């Protein structure tokens, strides 16, 4: 697979450590690095590693800037399932970052305007040096859903049933999962200097197979567009690699 760098680790814990070390090294080199950040279950241990590194004086976040991929429409940042709340509680509240330098799209107010603001934030003072990514079971990245087309700019996305079902585990019931979200578009993701996708678990096998085992790009698996990037990195564990057949 030309261009894309694949790292296969012993296990998910190691994947998360390796990802955190890449972020640590980037910030050491560029103290005011701009990070594109992701939510979902996958990055949580990455953030735990970053918190520990910060507490041990291995990373200084004081000049770091961040922009997040997406936010549910209808959830205020104080809602426990909002992505702003997720970022605060899983990372920002525990590190020496200036929260004024962090951006998560607003889920309330005018969604079209909020999406436009997100697009502006992606390029404000330079594009992200690194864009952390998880992957949905259907290959979605951020909330760019699998379907017959993708959208370049940040936009409002109607979530697929597969995504609603997968994310229901974070809510009291499936009915509470918002059905729409604001997401960074494919251009924003691909404009980062280094997209860094981390995946684990059997549910991701089909999507990762599509990403790693052929040269096809398809809107039915949005992650495959990372094949167009000259500096993308994918980290998976041995268990997932075996399931994928690599
Ligand atoms: C959500 C997020 C994605 C994330 C995906 C997978 O849909 N918008 O950014 O990659 O979930 O999440 P998980 O890591 O919990 O499997």
Tab-separated table of C-alpha atoms and ligand atoms in Angstrom:
chain	number	residue	atom	x	y	z
A	1	UNK	CA	0.000	0.000	0.000
A	2	UNK	CA	1.901	3.089	-1.152
A	3	UNK	CA	1.974	6.211	1.017
A	4	UNK	CA	-0.165	4.955	3.888
A	5	UNK	CA	1.835	3.817	6.863
A	6	UNK	CA	0.439	0.788	8.690
A	7	UNK	CA	1.487	0.016	12.257
A	8	UNK	CA	0.405	-3.345	13.687
A	9	UNK	CA	0.760	-3.543	17.459
A	10	UNK	CA	0.564	-6.426	19.936
A	11	UNK	CA	-2.695	-5.134	21.385
A	12	UNK	CA	-5.016	-2.157	21.628
A	13	UNK	CA	-3.260	-0.804	24.708
A	14	UNK	CA	-0.058	-0.625	22.702
A	15	UNK	CA	-1.910	1.006	19.794
A	16	UNK	CA	-3.084	3.739	22.141
A	17	UNK	CA	0.376	4.195	23.621
A	18	UNK	CA	1.938	4.483	20.163
A	19	UNK	CA	-0.679	7.058	19.096
A	20	UNK	CA	-0.098	9.083	22.272
A	21	UNK	CA	3.663	8.961	21.706
A	22	UNK	CA	3.209	10.305	18.192
A	23	UNK	CA	1.201	13.208	19.590
A	24	UNK	CA	3.812	13.759	22.333
A	25	UNK	CA	6.624	13.832	19.783
A	26	UNK	CA	4.723	16.234	17.533
A	27	UNK	CA	4.163	18.675	20.400
A	28	UNK	CA	7.809	18.382	21.481
A	29	UNK	CA	8.787	19.452	17.977
A	30	UNK	CA	6.029	22.033	17.590
A	31	UNK	CA	4.760	23.335	20.956
A	32	UNK	CA	1.842	25.187	19.354
A	33	UNK	CA	0.813	22.204	17.228
A	34	UNK	CA	-2.789	22.075	16.080
A	35	UNK	CA	-4.460	18.756	16.799
A	36	UNK	CA	-7.610	17.486	15.167
A	37	UNK	CA	-9.306	15.371	17.828
A	38	UNK	CA	-11.879	12.594	17.801
A	39	UNK	CA	-14.470	11.143	20.138
A	40	UNK	CA	-15.936	7.663	20.537
A	41	UNK	CA	-14.651	4.814	22.654
A	42	UNK	CA	-11.441	4.181	20.728
A	43	UNK	CA	-9.481	7.338	21.642
A	44	UNK	CA	-10.277	7.245	25.376
A	45	UNK	CA	-7.109	5.311	26.360
A	46	UNK	CA	-5.082	7.555	24.030
A	47	UNK	CA	-6.321	10.526	26.028
A	48	UNK	CA	-5.512	8.700	29.301
A	49	UNK	CA	-1.935	8.268	28.073
A	50	UNK	CA	-1.735	11.956	27.168
A	51	UNK	CA	-3.029	12.958	30.617
A	52	UNK	CA	-0.371	10.796	32.289
A	53	UNK	CA	2.353	12.185	30.039
A	54	UNK	CA	1.223	15.707	30.900
A	55	UNK	CA	1.228	14.921	34.617
A	56	UNK	CA	4.738	13.494	34.314
A	57	UNK	CA	5.941	16.608	32.528
A	58	UNK	CA	6.446	14.822	29.197
A	59	UNK	CA	4.011	17.046	27.258
A	60	UNK	CA	3.226	20.715	27.643
A	61	UNK	CA	-0.192	21.551	26.185
A	62	UNK	CA	-0.065	25.250	27.088
A	63	UNK	CA	0.295	26.390	23.490
A	64	UNK	CA	-1.498	23.500	21.781
A	65	UNK	CA	-4.622	24.233	19.743
A	66	UNK	CA	-7.346	21.715	18.964
A	67	UNK	CA	-10.353	21.339	16.715
A	68	UNK	CA	-12.775	18.435	16.992
A	69	UNK	CA	-14.332	16.452	14.203
A	70	UNK	CA	-17.995	16.626	15.066
A	71	UNK	CA	-20.864	17.284	17.463
A	72	UNK	CA	-24.406	15.999	17.849
A	73	UNK	CA	-27.096	18.478	16.825
A	74	UNK	CA	-29.431	19.262	19.715
A	75	UNK	CA	-26.965	18.635	22.528
A	76	UNK	CA	-25.568	21.576	24.437
A	77	UNK	CA	-21.927	21.338	25.510
A	78	UNK	CA	-23.034	20.658	29.082
A	79	UNK	CA	-24.967	17.529	28.034
A	80	UNK	CA	-23.044	14.435	29.223
A	81	UNK	CA	-23.261	12.831	25.768
A	82	UNK	CA	-22.188	15.917	23.853
A	83	UNK	CA	-18.746	15.732	22.319
A	84	UNK	CA	-17.722	19.005	24.038
A	85	UNK	CA	-18.492	17.368	27.391
A	86	UNK	CA	-16.638	14.230	26.268
A	87	UNK	CA	-13.532	16.212	25.383
A	88	UNK	CA	-13.601	18.213	28.607
A	89	UNK	CA	-14.042	15.190	30.853
A	90	UNK	CA	-11.789	12.769	28.970
A	91	UNK	CA	-8.945	15.167	28.233
A	92	UNK	CA	-9.093	18.942	28.529
A	93	UNK	CA	-10.043	19.133	32.234
A	94	UNK	CA	-6.964	17.058	33.119
A	95	UNK	CA	-4.209	18.732	31.114
A	96	UNK	CA	-2.659	22.203	31.021
A	97	UNK	CA	-4.418	23.230	27.825
A	98	UNK	CA	-6.007	26.662	27.446
A	99	UNK	CA	-9.644	25.757	26.747
A	100	UNK	CA	-9.981	28.938	24.708
A	101	UNK	CA	-7.666	27.197	22.251
A	102	UNK	CA	-9.963	24.175	21.912
A	103	UNK	CA	-12.878	24.062	19.515
A	104	UNK	CA	-15.809	21.672	19.364
A	105	UNK	CA	-18.659	22.690	17.075
A	106	UNK	CA	-21.796	23.905	18.791
A	107	UNK	CA	-24.701	21.467	18.689
A	108	UNK	CA	-27.246	24.161	19.384
A	109	UNK	CA	-28.321	27.233	17.440
A	110	UNK	CA	-28.136	27.551	13.682
A	111	UNK	CA	-26.617	24.289	12.484
A	112	UNK	CA	-25.728	25.585	9.017
A	113	UNK	CA	-23.840	28.484	10.564
A	114	UNK	CA	-22.220	26.184	13.112
A	115	UNK	CA	-20.956	23.944	10.325
A	116	UNK	CA	-19.509	26.964	8.509
A	117	UNK	CA	-17.748	28.042	11.698
A	118	UNK	CA	-16.259	24.549	12.044
A	119	UNK	CA	-14.866	24.784	8.507
A	120	UNK	CA	-13.297	28.148	9.358
A	121	UNK	CA	-11.779	26.695	12.528
A	122	UNK	CA	-10.187	23.837	10.567
A	123	UNK	CA	-8.042	26.257	8.578
A	124	UNK	CA	-7.683	29.091	11.132
A	125	UNK	CA	-3.945	29.734	11.668
A	126	UNK	CA	-3.088	26.645	9.640
A	127	UNK	CA	-4.571	23.195	9.133
A	128	UNK	CA	-4.214	20.501	11.812
A	129	UNK	CA	-0.738	19.001	12.084
A	130	UNK	CA	-2.329	15.696	13.013
A	131	UNK	CA	-5.917	14.504	12.782
A	132	UNK	CA	-6.828	11.685	15.132
A	133	UNK	CA	-9.550	9.411	13.757
A	134	UNK	CA	-11.591	6.451	14.864
A	135	UNK	CA	-13.702	4.544	12.379
A	136	UNK	CA	-17.343	3.521	12.402
A	137	UNK	CA	-18.404	-0.051	11.726
A	138	UNK	CA	-19.526	1.064	8.256
A	139	UNK	CA	-16.266	2.896	7.587
A	140	UNK	CA	-17.493	6.365	8.528
A	141	UNK	CA	-14.905	8.860	9.699
A	142	UNK	CA	-16.047	11.742	11.878
A	143	UNK	CA	-19.747	11.590	10.949
A	144	UNK	CA	-19.161	11.348	7.187
A	145	UNK	CA	-21.552	8.492	6.654
A	146	UNK	CA	-21.317	5.686	4.144
A	147	UNK	CA	-23.689	6.314	1.249
A	148	UNK	CA	-23.854	7.231	-2.400
A	149	UNK	CA	-21.967	10.480	-1.967
A	150	UNK	CA	-19.725	12.318	0.478
A	151	UNK	CA	-19.532	16.038	1.227
A	152	UNK	CA	-16.337	18.081	1.062
A	153	UNK	CA	-17.149	20.875	3.523
A	154	UNK	CA	-18.289	20.698	7.123
A	155	UNK	CA	-21.996	19.999	7.068
A	156	UNK	CA	-25.070	18.537	8.700
A	157	UNK	CA	-25.186	14.766	8.447
A	158	UNK	CA	-28.152	12.442	8.984
A	159	UNK	CA	-26.813	9.481	10.913
A	160	UNK	CA	-27.367	5.987	9.565
A	161	UNK	CA	-29.163	3.371	11.632
A	162	UNK	CA	-25.869	1.485	11.977
A	163	UNK	CA	-24.230	4.535	13.572
A	164	UNK	CA	-27.221	5.258	15.817
A	165	UNK	CA	-27.221	1.609	16.954
A	166	UNK	CA	-23.472	1.622	17.609
A	167	UNK	CA	-23.557	4.898	19.553
A	168	UNK	CA	-26.680	3.953	21.558
A	169	UNK	CA	-24.403	2.336	24.150
A	170	UNK	CA	-23.466	5.795	25.400
A	171	UNK	CA	-27.108	6.829	25.918
A	172	UNK	CA	-29.878	5.589	28.249
A	173	UNK	CA	-31.859	4.359	25.242
A	174	UNK	CA	-31.617	4.275	21.472
A	175	UNK	CA	-34.375	6.909	21.231
A	176	UNK	CA	-32.090	9.443	22.890
A	177	UNK	CA	-29.355	9.220	20.269
A	178	UNK	CA	-29.512	12.359	18.110
A	179	UNK	CA	-30.226	11.553	14.483
A	180	UNK	CA	-28.229	14.446	13.059
A	181	UNK	CA	-24.765	15.841	13.674
A	182	UNK	CA	-22.399	18.527	12.478
A	183	UNK	CA	-19.303	16.961	11.030
A	184	UNK	CA	-16.049	18.085	9.537
A	185	UNK	CA	-16.239	17.180	5.865
A	186	UNK	CA	-13.836	15.033	3.892
A	187	UNK	CA	-11.788	18.055	2.804
A	188	UNK	CA	-11.157	19.115	6.379
A	189	UNK	CA	-10.009	15.628	7.327
A	190	UNK	CA	-7.824	15.214	4.263
A	191	UNK	CA	-6.319	18.673	4.670
A	192	UNK	CA	-4.587	17.672	7.915
A	193	UNK	CA	-0.872	17.045	7.609
A	194	UNK	CA	-1.204	13.587	9.115
A	195	UNK	CA	-4.494	11.703	9.486
A	196	UNK	CA	-3.933	9.101	12.233
A	197	UNK	CA	-6.595	6.411	12.364
A	198	UNK	CA	-6.734	3.941	15.241
A	199	UNK	CA	-9.026	0.908	15.122
A	200	UNK	CA	-9.672	-2.175	17.209
A	201	UNK	CA	-12.322	-4.878	17.470
A	202	UNK	CA	-14.052	-7.337	15.166
A	203	UNK	CA	-16.840	-4.866	14.334
A	204	UNK	CA	-14.297	-2.774	12.424
A	205	UNK	CA	-12.851	-5.655	10.371
A	206	UNK	CA	-14.868	-5.109	7.177
A	207	UNK	CA	-14.209	-1.365	7.134
A	208	UNK	CA	-10.490	-1.840	7.801
A	209	UNK	CA	-10.256	-4.546	5.128
A	210	UNK	CA	-11.637	-2.040	2.637
A	211	UNK	CA	-9.127	0.535	3.811
A	212	UNK	CA	-6.021	-1.619	3.852
A	213	UNK	CA	-6.255	-4.503	1.422
A	214	UNK	CA	-6.983	-2.855	-1.916
A	215	UNK	CA	-6.680	0.400	-3.865
A	216	UNK	CA	-10.417	1.036	-4.188
A	217	UNK	CA	-11.937	4.296	-3.002
A	218	UNK	CA	-15.652	4.195	-2.337
A	219	UNK	CA	-18.211	6.459	-0.682
A	220	UNK	CA	-19.645	3.257	0.803
A	221	UNK	CA	-16.557	3.199	3.045
A	222	UNK	CA	-15.524	6.828	3.657
A	223	UNK	CA	-12.266	5.772	5.331
A	224	UNK	CA	-11.005	4.623	1.922
A	225	UNK	CA	-10.524	8.283	0.954
A	226	UNK	CA	-7.515	8.293	3.285
A	227	UNK	CA	-5.777	6.407	0.447
A	228	UNK	CA	-5.578	9.755	-1.341
A	229	UNK	CA	-3.467	11.270	1.436
A	230	UNK	CA	0.319	11.093	1.174
A	231	UNK	CA	0.953	10.908	4.906
A	232	UNK	CA	-1.845	8.900	6.546
A	233	UNK	CA	-1.063	6.485	9.379
A	234	UNK	CA	-3.238	3.566	10.490
A	235	UNK	CA	-2.683	1.755	13.767
A	236	UNK	CA	-4.394	-1.593	14.392
A	237	UNK	CA	-3.650	-4.461	16.748
A	238	UNK	CA	-2.578	-7.951	15.723
A	239	UNK	CA	-6.021	-9.387	16.537
A	240	UNK	CA	-7.754	-7.019	14.108
A	241	UNK	CA	-5.017	-7.474	11.508
A	242	UNK	CA	-5.586	-11.234	11.631
A	243	UNK	CA	-9.336	-10.774	11.183
A	244	UNK	CA	-8.669	-8.508	8.220
A	245	UNK	CA	-6.314	-11.079	6.750
A	246	UNK	CA	-3.069	-9.115	6.863
B	1	LIG	C1	-18.702	8.125	16.258
B	1	LIG	C2	-17.749	9.279	15.972
B	1	LIG	C3	-16.559	8.833	15.140
B	1	LIG	C4	-15.961	7.561	15.715
B	1	LIG	C5	-16.993	6.469	15.712
B	1	LIG	C6	-16.472	5.138	16.218
B	1	LIG	O1	-19.576	7.911	15.215
B	1	LIG	N1	-18.385	10.364	15.314
B	1	LIG	O2	-15.592	9.875	15.107
B	1	LIG	O3	-14.840	7.185	14.974
B	1	LIG	O4	-18.063	6.897	16.554
B	1	LIG	O5	-16.470	5.142	17.604
B	1	LIG	P1	-15.832	4.043	18.521
B	1	LIG	O6	-14.424	4.400	18.672
B	1	LIG	O7	-16.601	4.176	19.819
B	1	LIG	O8	-16.050	2.722	17.881
